[in-house]
C-alpha cells in the first residue's frame, strides 16, 4: 500500500472554522480529502473482499478496481492545483493580494481602491460560500458515480463467487457429501449442521438422492411417509367416523379442504427437501417457495375448520371470518414467492410471518367466547390444544437450532437435528388437528346452536 493510501486510511479531520489560520485552501482541500477517504475505503473493502483471487475469472473486476485507483491518484495530484487556481482567480477578481495569515495585503488593496475592508470581507465570505456549495455538489455527484461503480463491481464479484463456488462444490460432491464450509454461500443455512450436504448437478441427481443417507434424508421421509398416513386417514378413517355420517355437503367440503391442504403441505415439504441441494440457485429458490406456499395454505385451512365449526349456526359471521382467512391465505401464498422471502437474512421474518398468521386465528376464538363464554368456548376448542402444542414445540426447536447448536458436527448432522424435530412436530400438529376437527364436527351443532 502506498504512503498516500496509508495516510488516507484515517478519517480526515475537519478544519476548525474558528481557527484564524484556517484558509480557504484548507477548507476546499478538506472536501477533496473527504471524497478521497471514501475512495480509499471502497478500495480497501474491495481488497478485503478477496478481489485479487477473483480477478483472473473476470477482467471487469480488475477494470472497476483500476477506475477507483485512477480516480484516487488523479484527485490527489490535481486537487491541490485546482484549489490553487481557484484561489488566485478569486484574489484577482476581488483585487486582493495572495492571502496572508493576517489578511494585511487584502486590507491595503481594499483601502487603496476606496472599498471598505468589511465590504471586501463580506464579498470574500459570499464567494467562499458559493464556491464551497458548488464544490460540495460536484463531489456529491462524483460520490454517486463512485457508489454505482462499487455496486456494479461487487455485483460481478458476488456473481462470479457463486459460479466458482458452485463449480468447486460440484467437483467435490461427485464423489462424496460436502461440509458446510464447502457449500457456496447462497446454499448455507444452518452453521451447526457441519456435514452431510448434497450438491446435485440436475433434477435426477436430486431424485436419486432419495435412497441415499445425507442430512436431508430424515426431512424428506418424515413428511413423505406423513403424506401416506394422512392419505390413509382421509380414505379409511374419516368415512368410518360419526362426523362423516352426520355431515352435510359443506361439512365434507370443509374437511376435504383441510385434508388436501395438509397433504399438499407434506408433499411440498418433501419435494423442497429433495431438491434443496440442486446446484442452480434460482431453481433452488423456487422449490423453497413451494414449501412456504404449502405451509401458508395449511395454516389457512386449519383456521378455517375452527371458524366453520365454532360459528356453525351463525352463517353470516362464519362466512365473513372464513372469507377473510381465505383472502389472507391467498395473499400470504403470493407473498412467499417474493425473492427476498427465501434469503438467510429473512429467516426470522419468515418465522414471524407464519406465527403471526397462525395467531390471527385467535380472533375467531375471541368472538366465540363473547357469544358462549370463555369456559364453554375453551372446552369446545380443547381438542385443538394438542395440535397447537406440537406446532409451538416445533417452532421453538427450529428457531433456536436445538439440539445441534450445542453439539455441532455430531450425529445431529444426519438424525435428530432441529429441522427433523420440526418436521415431526408439523406432522403431529396435522394429525392432532385432523382428530380435533373430527371431534369439532361432531359437536358443532350442539355447541354453536345452543345460544
PDB file of N, CA and C in Angstrom, residues 15-106:
ATOM      1  N   UNK A  15     -11.339  20.943   9.338  1.00  0.00           N
ATOM      2  CA  UNK A  15     -10.634  22.158   9.764  1.00  0.00           C
ATOM      3  C   UNK A  15     -11.473  22.945  10.756  1.00  0.00           C
ATOM      4  N   UNK A  16     -10.818  23.542  11.713  1.00  0.00           N
ATOM      5  CA  UNK A  16     -11.507  24.326  12.730  1.00  0.00           C
ATOM      6  C   UNK A  16     -11.919  25.671  12.137  1.00  0.00           C
ATOM      7  N   UNK A  17     -13.239  25.931  11.999  1.00  0.00           N
ATOM      8  CA  UNK A  17     -13.681  27.192  11.387  1.00  0.00           C
ATOM      9  C   UNK A  17     -13.364  28.405  12.245  1.00  0.00           C
ATOM     10  N   UNK A  18     -13.068  28.193  13.527  1.00  0.00           N
ATOM     11  CA  UNK A  18     -12.738  29.325  14.406  1.00  0.00           C
ATOM     12  C   UNK A  18     -11.260  29.636  14.407  1.00  0.00           C
ATOM     13  N   UNK A  19     -10.480  28.800  13.707  1.00  0.00           N
ATOM     14  CA  UNK A  19      -9.031  28.999  13.675  1.00  0.00           C
ATOM     15  C   UNK A  19      -8.713  30.126  12.699  1.00  0.00           C
ATOM     16  N   UNK A  20      -8.068  31.175  13.199  1.00  0.00           N
ATOM     17  CA  UNK A  20      -7.734  32.308  12.335  1.00  0.00           C
ATOM     18  C   UNK A  20      -6.796  31.904  11.221  1.00  0.00           C
ATOM     19  N   UNK A  21      -6.026  30.817  11.453  1.00  0.00           N
ATOM     20  CA  UNK A  21      -5.056  30.401  10.446  1.00  0.00           C
ATOM     21  C   UNK A  21      -5.661  29.532   9.366  1.00  0.00           C
ATOM     22  N   UNK A  22      -6.943  29.141   9.555  1.00  0.00           N
ATOM     23  CA  UNK A  22      -7.582  28.278   8.564  1.00  0.00           C
ATOM     24  C   UNK A  22      -7.814  29.070   7.293  1.00  0.00           C
ATOM     25  N   UNK A  23      -7.397  28.556   6.176  1.00  0.00           N
ATOM     26  CA  UNK A  23      -7.513  29.252   4.903  1.00  0.00           C
ATOM     27  C   UNK A  23      -8.583  28.614   4.043  1.00  0.00           C
ATOM     28  N   UNK A  24      -8.981  29.339   3.017  1.00  0.00           N
ATOM     29  CA  UNK A  24      -9.923  28.806   2.043  1.00  0.00           C
ATOM     30  C   UNK A  24      -9.363  27.550   1.410  1.00  0.00           C
ATOM     31  N   UNK A  25      -8.065  27.564   1.164  1.00  0.00           N
ATOM     32  CA  UNK A  25      -7.424  26.397   0.553  1.00  0.00           C
ATOM     33  C   UNK A  25      -7.626  25.163   1.425  1.00  0.00           C
ATOM     34  N   UNK A  26      -7.450  25.344   2.735  1.00  0.00           N
ATOM     35  CA  UNK A  26      -7.604  24.208   3.650  1.00  0.00           C
ATOM     36  C   UNK A  26      -9.032  23.684   3.635  1.00  0.00           C
ATOM     37  N   UNK A  27     -10.003  24.590   3.576  1.00  0.00           N
ATOM     38  CA  UNK A  27     -11.401  24.176   3.568  1.00  0.00           C
ATOM     39  C   UNK A  27     -11.749  23.416   2.301  1.00  0.00           C
ATOM     40  N   UNK A  28     -11.272  23.923   1.165  1.00  0.00           N
ATOM     41  CA  UNK A  28     -11.549  23.241  -0.094  1.00  0.00           C
ATOM     42  C   UNK A  28     -10.864  21.884  -0.152  1.00  0.00           C
ATOM     43  N   UNK A  29      -9.612  21.866   0.286  1.00  0.00           N
ATOM     44  CA  UNK A  29      -8.876  20.603   0.262  1.00  0.00           C
ATOM     45  C   UNK A  29      -9.477  19.587   1.229  1.00  0.00           C
ATOM     46  N   UNK A  30     -10.110  20.081   2.289  1.00  0.00           N
ATOM     47  CA  UNK A  30     -10.770  19.150   3.206  1.00  0.00           C
ATOM     48  C   UNK A  30     -11.896  18.402   2.496  1.00  0.00           C
ATOM     49  N   UNK A  31     -12.684  19.126   1.692  1.00  0.00           N
ATOM     50  CA  UNK A  31     -13.755  18.478   0.956  1.00  0.00           C
ATOM     51  C   UNK A  31     -13.202  17.424   0.004  1.00  0.00           C
ATOM     52  N   UNK A  32     -12.104  17.772  -0.670  1.00  0.00           N
ATOM     53  CA  UNK A  32     -11.469  16.788  -1.548  1.00  0.00           C
ATOM     54  C   UNK A  32     -10.950  15.605  -0.737  1.00  0.00           C
ATOM     55  N   UNK A  33     -10.433  15.900   0.439  1.00  0.00           N
ATOM     56  CA  UNK A  33      -9.878  14.848   1.280  1.00  0.00           C
ATOM     57  C   UNK A  33     -10.964  13.875   1.737  1.00  0.00           C
ATOM     58  N   UNK A  34     -12.140  14.410   2.062  1.00  0.00           N
ATOM     59  CA  UNK A  34     -13.253  13.554   2.460  1.00  0.00           C
ATOM     60  C   UNK A  34     -13.628  12.612   1.326  1.00  0.00           C
ATOM     61  N   UNK A  35     -13.687  13.174   0.118  1.00  0.00           N
ATOM     62  CA  UNK A  35     -14.019  12.347  -1.043  1.00  0.00           C
ATOM     63  C   UNK A  35     -12.975  11.254  -1.251  1.00  0.00           C
ATOM     64  N   UNK A  36     -11.709  11.638  -1.153  1.00  0.00           N
ATOM     65  CA  UNK A  36     -10.626  10.666  -1.338  1.00  0.00           C
ATOM     66  C   UNK A  36     -10.660   9.597  -0.254  1.00  0.00           C
ATOM     67  N   UNK A  37     -11.047   9.975   0.933  1.00  0.00           N
ATOM     68  CA  UNK A  37     -11.168   8.996   2.012  1.00  0.00           C
ATOM     69  C   UNK A  37     -12.212   7.937   1.661  1.00  0.00           C
ATOM     70  N   UNK A  38     -13.309   8.377   1.054  1.00  0.00           N
ATOM     71  CA  UNK A  38     -14.342   7.431   0.653  1.00  0.00           C
ATOM     72  C   UNK A  38     -13.846   6.511  -0.457  1.00  0.00           C
ATOM     73  N   UNK A  39     -13.058   7.071  -1.376  1.00  0.00           N
ATOM     74  CA  UNK A  39     -12.460   6.239  -2.422  1.00  0.00           C
ATOM     75  C   UNK A  39     -11.568   5.176  -1.790  1.00  0.00           C
ATOM     76  N   UNK A  40     -10.724   5.614  -0.838  1.00  0.00           N
ATOM     77  CA  UNK A  40      -9.811   4.683  -0.180  1.00  0.00           C
ATOM     78  C   UNK A  40     -10.584   3.584   0.541  1.00  0.00           C
ATOM     79  N   UNK A  41     -11.671   3.963   1.199  1.00  0.00           N
ATOM     80  CA  UNK A  41     -12.463   2.985   1.933  1.00  0.00           C
ATOM     81  C   UNK A  41     -13.025   1.926   1.006  1.00  0.00           C
ATOM     82  N   UNK A  42     -13.503   2.364  -0.168  1.00  0.00           N
ATOM     83  CA  UNK A  42     -14.049   1.410  -1.121  1.00  0.00           C
ATOM     84  C   UNK A  42     -12.958   0.493  -1.672  1.00  0.00           C
ATOM     85  N   UNK A  43     -11.798   1.055  -1.932  1.00  0.00           N
ATOM     86  CA  UNK A  43     -10.684   0.229  -2.416  1.00  0.00           C
ATOM     87  C   UNK A  43     -10.290  -0.812  -1.371  1.00  0.00           C
ATOM     88  N   UNK A  44     -10.218  -0.387  -0.127  1.00  0.00           N
ATOM     89  CA  UNK A  44      -9.876  -1.328   0.936  1.00  0.00           C
ATOM     90  C   UNK A  44     -10.930  -2.417   1.070  1.00  0.00           C
ATOM     91  N   UNK A  45     -12.216  -2.032   0.965  1.00  0.00           N
ATOM     92  CA  UNK A  45     -13.288  -3.017   1.042  1.00  0.00           C
ATOM     93  C   UNK A  45     -13.154  -4.053  -0.059  1.00  0.00           C
ATOM     94  N   UNK A  46     -12.834  -3.582  -1.260  1.00  0.00           N
ATOM     95  CA  UNK A  46     -12.700  -4.499  -2.388  1.00  0.00           C
ATOM     96  C   UNK A  46     -11.543  -5.465  -2.172  1.00  0.00           C
ATOM     97  N   UNK A  47     -10.438  -4.955  -1.621  1.00  0.00           N
ATOM     98  CA  UNK A  47      -9.283  -5.820  -1.390  1.00  0.00           C
ATOM     99  C   UNK A  47      -9.578  -6.846  -0.299  1.00  0.00           C
ATOM    100  N   UNK A  48     -10.237  -6.401   0.770  1.00  0.00           N
ATOM    101  CA  UNK A  48     -10.572  -7.319   1.846  1.00  0.00           C
ATOM    102  C   UNK A  48     -11.601  -8.351   1.400  1.00  0.00           C
ATOM    103  N   UNK A  49     -12.389  -8.015   0.402  1.00  0.00           N
ATOM    104  CA  UNK A  49     -13.404  -8.927  -0.108  1.00  0.00           C
ATOM    105  C   UNK A  49     -12.779 -10.120  -0.826  1.00  0.00           C
ATOM    106  N   UNK A  50     -11.519 -10.031  -1.110  1.00  0.00           N
ATOM    107  CA  UNK A  50     -10.856 -11.114  -1.828  1.00  0.00           C
ATOM    108  C   UNK A  50     -10.831 -10.878  -3.314  1.00  0.00           C
ATOM    109  N   UNK A  51     -10.752  -9.606  -3.690  1.00  0.00           N
ATOM    110  CA  UNK A  51     -10.826  -9.244  -5.104  1.00  0.00           C
ATOM    111  C   UNK A  51      -9.728  -9.898  -5.925  1.00  0.00           C
ATOM    112  N   UNK A  52      -8.502  -9.895  -5.411  1.00  0.00           N
ATOM    113  CA  UNK A  52      -7.378 -10.388  -6.204  1.00  0.00           C
ATOM    114  C   UNK A  52      -7.559 -11.852  -6.591  1.00  0.00           C
ATOM    115  N   UNK A  53      -8.262 -12.613  -5.749  1.00  0.00           N
ATOM    116  CA  UNK A  53      -8.456 -14.027  -6.040  1.00  0.00           C
ATOM    117  C   UNK A  53      -9.436 -14.246  -7.183  1.00  0.00           C
ATOM    118  N   UNK A  54     -10.273 -13.222  -7.454  1.00  0.00           N
ATOM    119  CA  UNK A  54     -11.319 -13.381  -8.452  1.00  0.00           C
ATOM    120  C   UNK A  54     -11.020 -12.670  -9.763  1.00  0.00           C
ATOM    121  N   UNK A  55      -9.986 -11.812  -9.775  1.00  0.00           N
ATOM    122  CA  UNK A  55      -9.682 -11.036 -10.974  1.00  0.00           C
ATOM    123  C   UNK A  55      -9.417 -11.947 -12.165  1.00  0.00           C
ATOM    124  N   UNK A  56      -8.784 -13.076 -11.919  1.00  0.00           N
ATOM    125  CA  UNK A  56      -8.427 -13.968 -13.015  1.00  0.00           C
ATOM    126  C   UNK A  56      -9.654 -14.533 -13.722  1.00  0.00           C
ATOM    127  N   UNK A  57     -10.822 -14.485 -13.070  1.00  0.00           N
ATOM    128  CA  UNK A  57     -12.014 -15.047 -13.676  1.00  0.00           C
ATOM    129  C   UNK A  57     -12.824 -14.019 -14.457  1.00  0.00           C
ATOM    130  N   UNK A  58     -12.595 -12.733 -14.178  1.00  0.00           N
ATOM    131  CA  UNK A  58     -13.356 -11.711 -14.900  1.00  0.00           C
ATOM    132  C   UNK A  58     -12.575 -10.402 -14.867  1.00  0.00           C
ATOM    133  N   UNK A  59     -12.124  -9.939 -16.047  1.00  0.00           N
ATOM    134  CA  UNK A  59     -11.312  -8.730 -16.109  1.00  0.00           C
ATOM    135  C   UNK A  59     -12.112  -7.478 -15.774  1.00  0.00           C
ATOM    136  N   UNK A  60     -13.453  -7.566 -15.809  1.00  0.00           N
ATOM    137  CA  UNK A  60     -14.255  -6.391 -15.471  1.00  0.00           C
ATOM    138  C   UNK A  60     -14.061  -6.004 -14.011  1.00  0.00           C
ATOM    139  N   UNK A  61     -13.728  -6.970 -13.167  1.00  0.00           N
ATOM    140  CA  UNK A  61     -13.450  -6.662 -11.773  1.00  0.00           C
ATOM    141  C   UNK A  61     -12.175  -5.835 -11.677  1.00  0.00           C
ATOM    142  N   UNK A  62     -11.155  -6.246 -12.434  1.00  0.00           N
ATOM    143  CA  UNK A  62      -9.896  -5.506 -12.454  1.00  0.00           C
ATOM    144  C   UNK A  62     -10.125  -4.097 -12.984  1.00  0.00           C
ATOM    145  N   UNK A  63     -10.989  -3.978 -14.006  1.00  0.00           N
ATOM    146  CA  UNK A  63     -11.256  -2.661 -14.587  1.00  0.00           C
ATOM    147  C   UNK A  63     -11.893  -1.737 -13.552  1.00  0.00           C
ATOM    148  N   UNK A  64     -12.867  -2.250 -12.811  1.00  0.00           N
ATOM    149  CA  UNK A  64     -13.522  -1.426 -11.795  1.00  0.00           C
ATOM    150  C   UNK A  64     -12.533  -0.993 -10.724  1.00  0.00           C
ATOM    151  N   UNK A  65     -11.652  -1.898 -10.357  1.00  0.00           N
ATOM    152  CA  UNK A  65     -10.627  -1.571  -9.360  1.00  0.00           C
ATOM    153  C   UNK A  65      -9.698  -0.483  -9.889  1.00  0.00           C
ATOM    154  N   UNK A  66      -9.303  -0.604 -11.162  1.00  0.00           N
ATOM    155  CA  UNK A  66      -8.404   0.386 -11.762  1.00  0.00           C
ATOM    156  C   UNK A  66      -9.055   1.761 -11.841  1.00  0.00           C
ATOM    157  N   UNK A  67     -10.372   1.773 -12.130  1.00  0.00           N
ATOM    158  CA  UNK A  67     -11.082   3.053 -12.209  1.00  0.00           C
ATOM    159  C   UNK A  67     -11.019   3.779 -10.869  1.00  0.00           C
ATOM    160  N   UNK A  68     -11.255   3.049  -9.795  1.00  0.00           N
ATOM    161  CA  UNK A  68     -11.189   3.669  -8.476  1.00  0.00           C
ATOM    162  C   UNK A  68      -9.773   4.148  -8.153  1.00  0.00           C
ATOM    163  N   UNK A  69      -8.786   3.320  -8.474  1.00  0.00           N
ATOM    164  CA  UNK A  69      -7.399   3.703  -8.193  1.00  0.00           C
ATOM    165  C   UNK A  69      -7.002   4.947  -8.975  1.00  0.00           C
ATOM    166  N   UNK A  70      -7.398   4.985 -10.263  1.00  0.00           N
ATOM    167  CA  UNK A  70      -7.064   6.140 -11.093  1.00  0.00           C
ATOM    168  C   UNK A  70      -7.746   7.399 -10.560  1.00  0.00           C
ATOM    169  N   UNK A  71      -8.988   7.255 -10.131  1.00  0.00           N
ATOM    170  CA  UNK A  71      -9.703   8.407  -9.573  1.00  0.00           C
ATOM    171  C   UNK A  71      -8.983   8.933  -8.343  1.00  0.00           C
ATOM    172  N   UNK A  72      -8.485   8.028  -7.520  1.00  0.00           N
ATOM    173  CA  UNK A  72      -7.763   8.445  -6.326  1.00  0.00           C
ATOM    174  C   UNK A  72      -6.503   9.223  -6.673  1.00  0.00           C
ATOM    175  N   UNK A  73      -5.688   8.661  -7.577  1.00  0.00           N
ATOM    176  CA  UNK A  73      -4.412   9.291  -7.906  1.00  0.00           C
ATOM    177  C   UNK A  73      -4.610  10.642  -8.589  1.00  0.00           C
ATOM    178  N   UNK A  74      -5.611  10.719  -9.495  1.00  0.00           N
ATOM    179  CA  UNK A  74      -5.855  11.982 -10.187  1.00  0.00           C
ATOM    180  C   UNK A  74      -6.340  13.053  -9.220  1.00  0.00           C
ATOM    181  N   UNK A  75      -7.202  12.644  -8.305  1.00  0.00           N
ATOM    182  CA  UNK A  75      -7.708  13.620  -7.352  1.00  0.00           C
ATOM    183  C   UNK A  75      -6.613  14.107  -6.424  1.00  0.00           C
ATOM    184  N   UNK A  76      -5.740  13.194  -5.995  1.00  0.00           N
ATOM    185  CA  UNK A  76      -4.635  13.595  -5.126  1.00  0.00           C
ATOM    186  C   UNK A  76      -3.709  14.560  -5.851  1.00  0.00           C
ATOM    187  N   UNK A  77      -3.395  14.265  -7.129  1.00  0.00           N
ATOM    188  CA  UNK A  77      -2.462  15.096  -7.878  1.00  0.00           C
ATOM    189  C   UNK A  77      -3.051  16.414  -8.311  1.00  0.00           C
ATOM    190  N   UNK A  78      -4.325  16.391  -8.696  1.00  0.00           N
ATOM    191  CA  UNK A  78      -4.916  17.595  -9.284  1.00  0.00           C
ATOM    192  C   UNK A  78      -5.706  18.433  -8.285  1.00  0.00           C
ATOM    193  N   UNK A  79      -6.101  17.819  -7.185  1.00  0.00           N
ATOM    194  CA  UNK A  79      -6.951  18.544  -6.245  1.00  0.00           C
ATOM    195  C   UNK A  79      -6.321  19.826  -5.749  1.00  0.00           C
ATOM    196  N   UNK A  80      -5.069  19.756  -5.305  1.00  0.00           N
ATOM    197  CA  UNK A  80      -4.409  20.950  -4.773  1.00  0.00           C
ATOM    198  C   UNK A  80      -4.203  21.992  -5.864  1.00  0.00           C
ATOM    199  N   UNK A  81      -3.833  21.555  -7.066  1.00  0.00           N
ATOM    200  CA  UNK A  81      -3.616  22.520  -8.156  1.00  0.00           C
ATOM    201  C   UNK A  81      -4.906  23.264  -8.478  1.00  0.00           C
ATOM    202  N   UNK A  82      -6.035  22.517  -8.500  1.00  0.00           N
ATOM    203  CA  UNK A  82      -7.306  23.169  -8.816  1.00  0.00           C
ATOM    204  C   UNK A  82      -7.698  24.157  -7.721  1.00  0.00           C
ATOM    205  N   UNK A  83      -7.420  23.798  -6.498  1.00  0.00           N
ATOM    206  CA  UNK A  83      -7.720  24.720  -5.403  1.00  0.00           C
ATOM    207  C   UNK A  83      -6.870  25.977  -5.499  1.00  0.00           C
ATOM    208  N   UNK A  84      -5.574  25.832  -5.857  1.00  0.00           N
ATOM    209  CA  UNK A  84      -4.684  26.991  -6.002  1.00  0.00           C
ATOM    210  C   UNK A  84      -5.170  27.916  -7.107  1.00  0.00           C
ATOM    211  N   UNK A  85      -5.555  27.326  -8.239  1.00  0.00           N
ATOM    212  CA  UNK A  85      -6.052  28.136  -9.354  1.00  0.00           C
ATOM    213  C   UNK A  85      -7.301  28.894  -8.939  1.00  0.00           C
ATOM    214  N   UNK A  86      -8.167  28.210  -8.226  1.00  0.00           N
ATOM    215  CA  UNK A  86      -9.401  28.838  -7.773  1.00  0.00           C
ATOM    216  C   UNK A  86      -9.111  30.015  -6.844  1.00  0.00           C
ATOM    217  N   UNK A  87      -8.157  29.837  -5.966  1.00  0.00           N
ATOM    218  CA  UNK A  87      -7.796  30.910  -5.040  1.00  0.00           C
ATOM    219  C   UNK A  87      -7.248  32.128  -5.776  1.00  0.00           C
ATOM    220  N   UNK A  88      -6.355  31.900  -6.732  1.00  0.00           N
ATOM    221  CA  UNK A  88      -5.774  33.027  -7.482  1.00  0.00           C
ATOM    222  C   UNK A  88      -6.853  33.791  -8.241  1.00  0.00           C
ATOM    223  N   UNK A  89      -7.773  33.036  -8.824  1.00  0.00           N
ATOM    224  CA  UNK A  89      -8.859  33.664  -9.565  1.00  0.00           C
ATOM    225  C   UNK A  89      -9.682  34.576  -8.655  1.00  0.00           C
ATOM    226  N   UNK A  90      -9.994  34.078  -7.478  1.00  0.00           N
ATOM    227  CA  UNK A  90     -10.793  34.867  -6.545  1.00  0.00           C
ATOM    228  C   UNK A  90     -10.027  36.096  -6.062  1.00  0.00           C
ATOM    229  N   UNK A  91      -8.718  35.938  -5.810  1.00  0.00           N
ATOM    230  CA  UNK A  91      -7.908  37.065  -5.353  1.00  0.00           C
ATOM    231  C   UNK A  91      -7.861  38.173  -6.398  1.00  0.00           C
ATOM    232  N   UNK A  92      -7.645  37.788  -7.655  1.00  0.00           N
ATOM    233  CA  UNK A  92      -7.566  38.779  -8.731  1.00  0.00           C
ATOM    234  C   UNK A  92      -8.910  39.466  -8.940  1.00  0.00           C
ATOM    235  N   UNK A  93      -9.964  38.673  -8.869  1.00  0.00           N
ATOM    236  CA  UNK A  93     -11.288  39.226  -9.118  1.00  0.00           C
ATOM    237  C   UNK A  93     -11.688  40.231  -8.037  1.00  0.00           C
ATOM    238  N   UNK A  94     -11.239  39.977  -6.822  1.00  0.00           N
ATOM    239  CA  UNK A  94     -11.612  40.838  -5.699  1.00  0.00           C
ATOM    240  C   UNK A  94     -10.526  41.856  -5.368  1.00  0.00           C
ATOM    241  N   UNK A  95      -9.510  42.026  -6.237  1.00  0.00           N
ATOM    242  CA  UNK A  95      -8.405  42.974  -6.016  1.00  0.00           C
ATOM    243  C   UNK A  95      -7.686  42.683  -4.704  1.00  0.00           C
ATOM    244  N   UNK A  96      -7.387  41.411  -4.484  1.00  0.00           N
ATOM    245  CA  UNK A  96      -6.744  41.011  -3.239  1.00  0.00           C
ATOM    246  C   UNK A  96      -5.348  40.518  -3.533  1.00  0.00           C
ATOM    247  N   UNK A  97      -4.432  40.741  -2.555  1.00  0.00           N
ATOM    248  CA  UNK A  97      -3.127  40.118  -2.606  1.00  0.00           C
ATOM    249  C   UNK A  97      -3.284  38.669  -2.184  1.00  0.00           C
ATOM    250  N   UNK A  98      -2.292  37.839  -2.506  1.00  0.00           N
ATOM    251  CA  UNK A  98      -2.363  36.460  -2.022  1.00  0.00           C
ATOM    252  C   UNK A  98      -2.615  36.454  -0.531  1.00  0.00           C
ATOM    253  N   UNK A  99      -3.458  35.549  -0.135  1.00  0.00           N
ATOM    254  CA  UNK A  99      -3.947  35.548   1.243  1.00  0.00           C
ATOM    255  C   UNK A  99      -2.820  35.271   2.209  1.00  0.00           C
ATOM    256  N   UNK A 100      -2.592  36.262   3.106  1.00  0.00           N
ATOM    257  CA  UNK A 100      -1.624  36.063   4.166  1.00  0.00           C
ATOM    258  C   UNK A 100      -2.355  35.586   5.410  1.00  0.00           C
ATOM    259  N   UNK A 101      -1.549  35.199   6.345  1.00  0.00           N
ATOM    260  CA  UNK A 101      -2.161  34.721   7.577  1.00  0.00           C
ATOM    261  C   UNK A 101      -2.985  35.789   8.252  1.00  0.00           C
ATOM    262  N   UNK A 102      -2.528  37.091   8.176  1.00  0.00           N
ATOM    263  CA  UNK A 102      -3.249  38.151   8.871  1.00  0.00           C
ATOM    264  C   UNK A 102      -4.154  38.953   7.967  1.00  0.00           C
ATOM    265  N   UNK A 103      -4.145  38.640   6.652  1.00  0.00           N
ATOM    266  CA  UNK A 103      -5.026  39.332   5.709  1.00  0.00           C
ATOM    267  C   UNK A 103      -4.642  40.761   5.467  1.00  0.00           C
ATOM    268  N   UNK A 104      -3.391  41.215   5.779  1.00  0.00           N
ATOM    269  CA  UNK A 104      -2.998  42.617   5.631  1.00  0.00           C
ATOM    270  C   UNK A 104      -2.966  43.046   4.189  1.00  0.00           C
ATOM    271  N   UNK A 105      -2.540  42.149   3.304  1.00  0.00           N
ATOM    272  CA  UNK A 105      -2.490  42.503   1.881  1.00  0.00           C
ATOM    273  C   UNK A 105      -3.858  42.850   1.362  1.00  0.00           C
ATOM    274  N   UNK A 106      -4.847  42.092   1.752  1.00  0.00           N
ATOM    275  CA  UNK A 106      -6.215  42.336   1.313  1.00  0.00           C
ATOM    276  C   UNK A 106      -6.707  43.672   1.824  1.00  0.00           C
TER     277      UNK A 106
END
